[in-house]
Amino acid sequence: MAIYGITRRSPLGIALAAGGGTLALLGARRKPSENNTATTSLLINTTPQEAYRFWRDFQNLPRFMNRLQNVTVLDNRRSRWTAAGPGGKPVTWEAEITEERENEMIAWRSLPGSDIEVDGRVEFQQAPAGRGTLIKVRLQFAPPFGTSGTIAKFLNKGASFVLRQDMRRLEALMEAGEIPTTAGQPHGRRDLVTGLMRAADPTRPLPRGTNLTDALAAGRRSA
């Protein structure tokens, strides 16, 4: 549209050129696509009030999110996040809370100047018959405008599976007060599947003899 408008030296042509340029800019700065969205949900034996209070203090998140190294709360709405990026290089961004309903949901997004664009949302729903709280989480990662996107691609790789494992660690943390680990404990020889799945999720290791392809496919489906 912009090119066509430029070739037409008339008021209509100028309007078309301006409109085409605007559409191009908006397309380049579009929100992260659904393909870059990680979502999961998990029923945890806790109340929405307890889950909300725990999550609302973002400094608790690195306790169960493996990729997060540190979150520093700057004020009531802003925080600074650091995660492990490609090659272990730290990735940092500042985020602000954009929407919040006490004991129900929290939404946040990264601020300009961050290494990566991040949009997050978590919802807390009371399960029927007092069976706990259904926690729904959605995360989106995208490169800042004008960058190559290497960091975003790294964080998006397997993001739903990683988020699912993070939520299982949260479940253990909120229900038992700690995340089980086998680190430092003696054990016999371990097959490849068990070793890989223990590394991915130490709270729910798979039994010996499980087919690796089937296990990973099941993990992707549950995520």
XYZ file of C-alpha atoms in Angstrom:
223
model
C 0.000 0.000 0.000
C 2.805 2.403 0.919
C 4.709 1.749 -2.328
C 1.568 2.173 -4.417
C 0.760 5.453 -2.686
C 4.252 6.841 -3.220
C 3.975 6.237 -6.973
C 0.733 8.235 -7.091
C 1.496 11.948 -6.630
C -1.906 12.938 -5.349
C -3.667 13.480 -2.004
C -5.069 9.951 -2.247
C -1.612 8.570 -2.914
C -0.178 10.356 0.108
C -2.973 8.952 2.276
C -2.327 5.419 1.017
C 1.403 5.748 1.646
C 0.827 6.963 5.207
C -1.663 4.203 5.904
C 0.621 1.527 4.529
C 3.523 2.745 6.616
C 1.417 2.699 9.761
C 0.244 -0.858 9.113
C 3.836 -1.978 8.521
C 4.967 -0.438 11.793
C 2.123 -2.020 13.738
C 2.877 -5.387 12.178
C 6.544 -5.154 13.147
C 5.603 -4.291 16.727
C 2.849 -6.885 17.065
C 2.179 -8.737 20.260
C 3.769 -12.180 20.741
C 1.916 -14.793 18.680
C 0.124 -17.776 20.128
C 3.095 -19.921 19.067
C 5.199 -17.975 21.591
C 2.733 -18.493 24.428
C 3.301 -20.960 27.259
C 0.208 -21.945 29.213
C -0.570 -24.491 31.906
C -2.851 -25.053 34.866
C -2.629 -27.155 38.000
C -4.877 -27.936 40.957
C -3.031 -27.270 44.227
C -4.257 -28.065 47.712
C -4.288 -24.508 49.036
C -6.690 -21.580 49.184
C -6.843 -18.843 46.531
C -5.849 -16.351 49.239
C -2.691 -18.278 50.132
C -1.754 -18.853 46.480
C -2.321 -15.194 45.624
C -0.233 -13.924 48.562
C 2.631 -16.268 47.692
C 2.671 -15.307 43.991
C 2.097 -11.591 44.650
C 5.529 -11.464 46.268
C 7.432 -11.997 43.020
C 10.589 -12.711 45.006
C 9.101 -16.162 45.687
C 9.038 -17.115 41.999
C 12.716 -18.194 41.663
C 12.045 -20.711 44.441
C 10.169 -22.923 41.969
C 10.870 -21.457 38.498
C 14.121 -23.022 37.341
C 14.999 -20.453 34.684
C 14.571 -17.497 37.038
C 17.670 -16.555 39.000
C 16.398 -13.549 40.920
C 13.459 -11.145 41.222
C 13.871 -7.856 43.073
C 10.732 -5.951 44.061
C 11.251 -2.229 43.356
C 7.901 -0.925 44.589
C 4.288 -2.030 44.842
C 3.954 -2.473 41.077
C 7.455 -2.731 39.569
C 10.081 -5.451 39.838
C 13.401 -6.415 38.213
C 13.797 -9.985 36.903
C 16.921 -11.969 35.987
C 16.784 -15.307 34.156
C 19.325 -17.690 32.691
C 19.649 -17.056 28.960
C 21.621 -18.661 26.118
C 24.952 -20.018 27.306
C 24.022 -19.171 30.890
C 24.231 -15.444 30.179
C 21.826 -13.476 32.413
C 18.752 -11.936 30.794
C 17.186 -9.019 32.665
C 13.954 -7.064 32.396
C 11.875 -4.758 34.507
C 8.174 -5.524 34.802
C 5.113 -3.707 36.029
C 1.770 -5.048 37.200
C -0.847 -4.026 34.636
C -3.955 -5.576 36.190
C -4.752 -7.120 39.528
C -7.726 -8.483 41.449
C -6.941 -9.562 44.990
C -7.085 -13.344 45.439
C -8.175 -13.757 41.792
C -5.521 -12.728 39.247
C -2.297 -10.820 38.526
C -1.096 -9.624 35.109
C 2.276 -8.033 34.365
C 4.469 -6.995 31.429
C 8.058 -5.939 30.799
C 8.986 -2.262 30.480
C 10.828 -0.570 27.576
C 14.581 -1.072 27.666
C 14.371 -4.700 28.814
C 16.396 -7.501 27.191
C 13.143 -9.233 26.251
C 9.429 -8.477 26.060
C 7.454 -10.524 28.582
C 3.719 -10.695 29.258
C 2.490 -12.791 32.163
C -0.841 -13.624 33.745
C -1.842 -15.920 36.608
C -5.363 -16.701 37.793
C -6.518 -18.328 41.028
C -9.860 -20.146 41.006
C -11.500 -21.923 43.930
C -12.045 -25.564 43.007
C -15.504 -27.101 43.634
C -16.180 -28.717 47.016
C -13.153 -27.027 48.567
C -10.709 -29.274 46.721
C -8.037 -26.583 46.477
C -7.165 -23.872 43.972
C -6.849 -24.140 40.210
C -3.916 -21.953 39.196
C -3.749 -20.975 35.513
C -0.560 -19.398 34.153
C 0.214 -17.823 30.760
C 3.622 -16.460 29.720
C 4.635 -14.822 26.434
C 8.171 -14.002 25.306
C 9.078 -11.818 22.320
C 12.195 -9.944 21.202
C 12.270 -6.167 21.673
C 11.533 -4.206 18.497
C 14.530 -4.179 16.168
C 16.450 -7.073 17.779
C 17.353 -10.520 16.453
C 15.165 -12.498 18.858
C 17.813 -15.020 19.969
C 16.880 -14.686 23.646
C 13.158 -15.001 22.949
C 13.710 -18.143 20.865
C 15.773 -19.633 23.678
C 13.110 -18.977 26.331
C 10.276 -20.081 24.040
C 11.894 -23.472 23.359
C 9.935 -26.015 25.367
C 8.390 -23.185 27.395
C 5.082 -24.955 28.098
C 6.858 -28.095 29.314
C 9.201 -26.055 31.518
C 6.282 -24.074 32.937
C 4.439 -27.307 33.734
C 7.418 -28.596 35.710
C 7.698 -25.255 37.513
C 4.071 -25.540 38.581
C 4.649 -29.035 39.926
C 7.473 -27.669 42.046
C 5.104 -24.945 43.265
C 2.610 -27.667 44.175
C 5.232 -29.447 46.292
C 6.367 -26.186 47.863
C 2.877 -25.067 48.884
C 1.599 -28.472 49.996
C 4.699 -29.877 51.708
C 6.733 -26.729 52.398
C 9.694 -27.942 50.342
C 10.596 -29.312 46.926
C 11.748 -32.964 47.074
C 15.182 -33.654 45.663
C 17.455 -36.668 45.316
C 20.613 -34.532 45.209
C 23.322 -36.013 47.402
C 21.430 -39.252 48.003
C 23.070 -42.579 47.058
C 21.456 -44.585 44.276
C 22.263 -47.429 41.936
C 22.725 -47.286 38.198
C 20.033 -45.228 36.515
C 18.729 -45.633 32.978
C 18.721 -42.691 30.555
C 14.966 -42.033 30.769
C 14.898 -41.903 34.571
C 17.934 -39.636 34.663
C 16.514 -37.195 32.146
C 13.055 -37.063 33.725
C 14.502 -36.625 37.227
C 16.483 -33.662 35.932
C 13.383 -32.206 34.276
C 11.081 -32.782 37.238
C 12.585 -34.265 40.431
C 9.162 -34.277 42.119
C 7.683 -36.846 39.695
C 10.382 -39.174 38.284
C 9.245 -41.877 35.881
C 9.814 -45.573 36.580
C 12.584 -47.531 34.939
C 11.808 -48.958 31.536
C 9.638 -46.036 30.404
C 10.017 -45.240 26.698
C 11.700 -41.821 26.313
C 9.700 -40.799 23.234
C 6.402 -41.684 24.882
C 7.395 -39.919 28.099
C 8.314 -36.671 26.384
C 5.182 -36.791 24.219
C 3.048 -37.275 27.334
C 4.788 -34.351 28.975
C 4.021 -32.117 25.998
C 0.369 -33.178 25.994
C -0.050 -32.525 29.731
C 1.556 -29.099 29.336
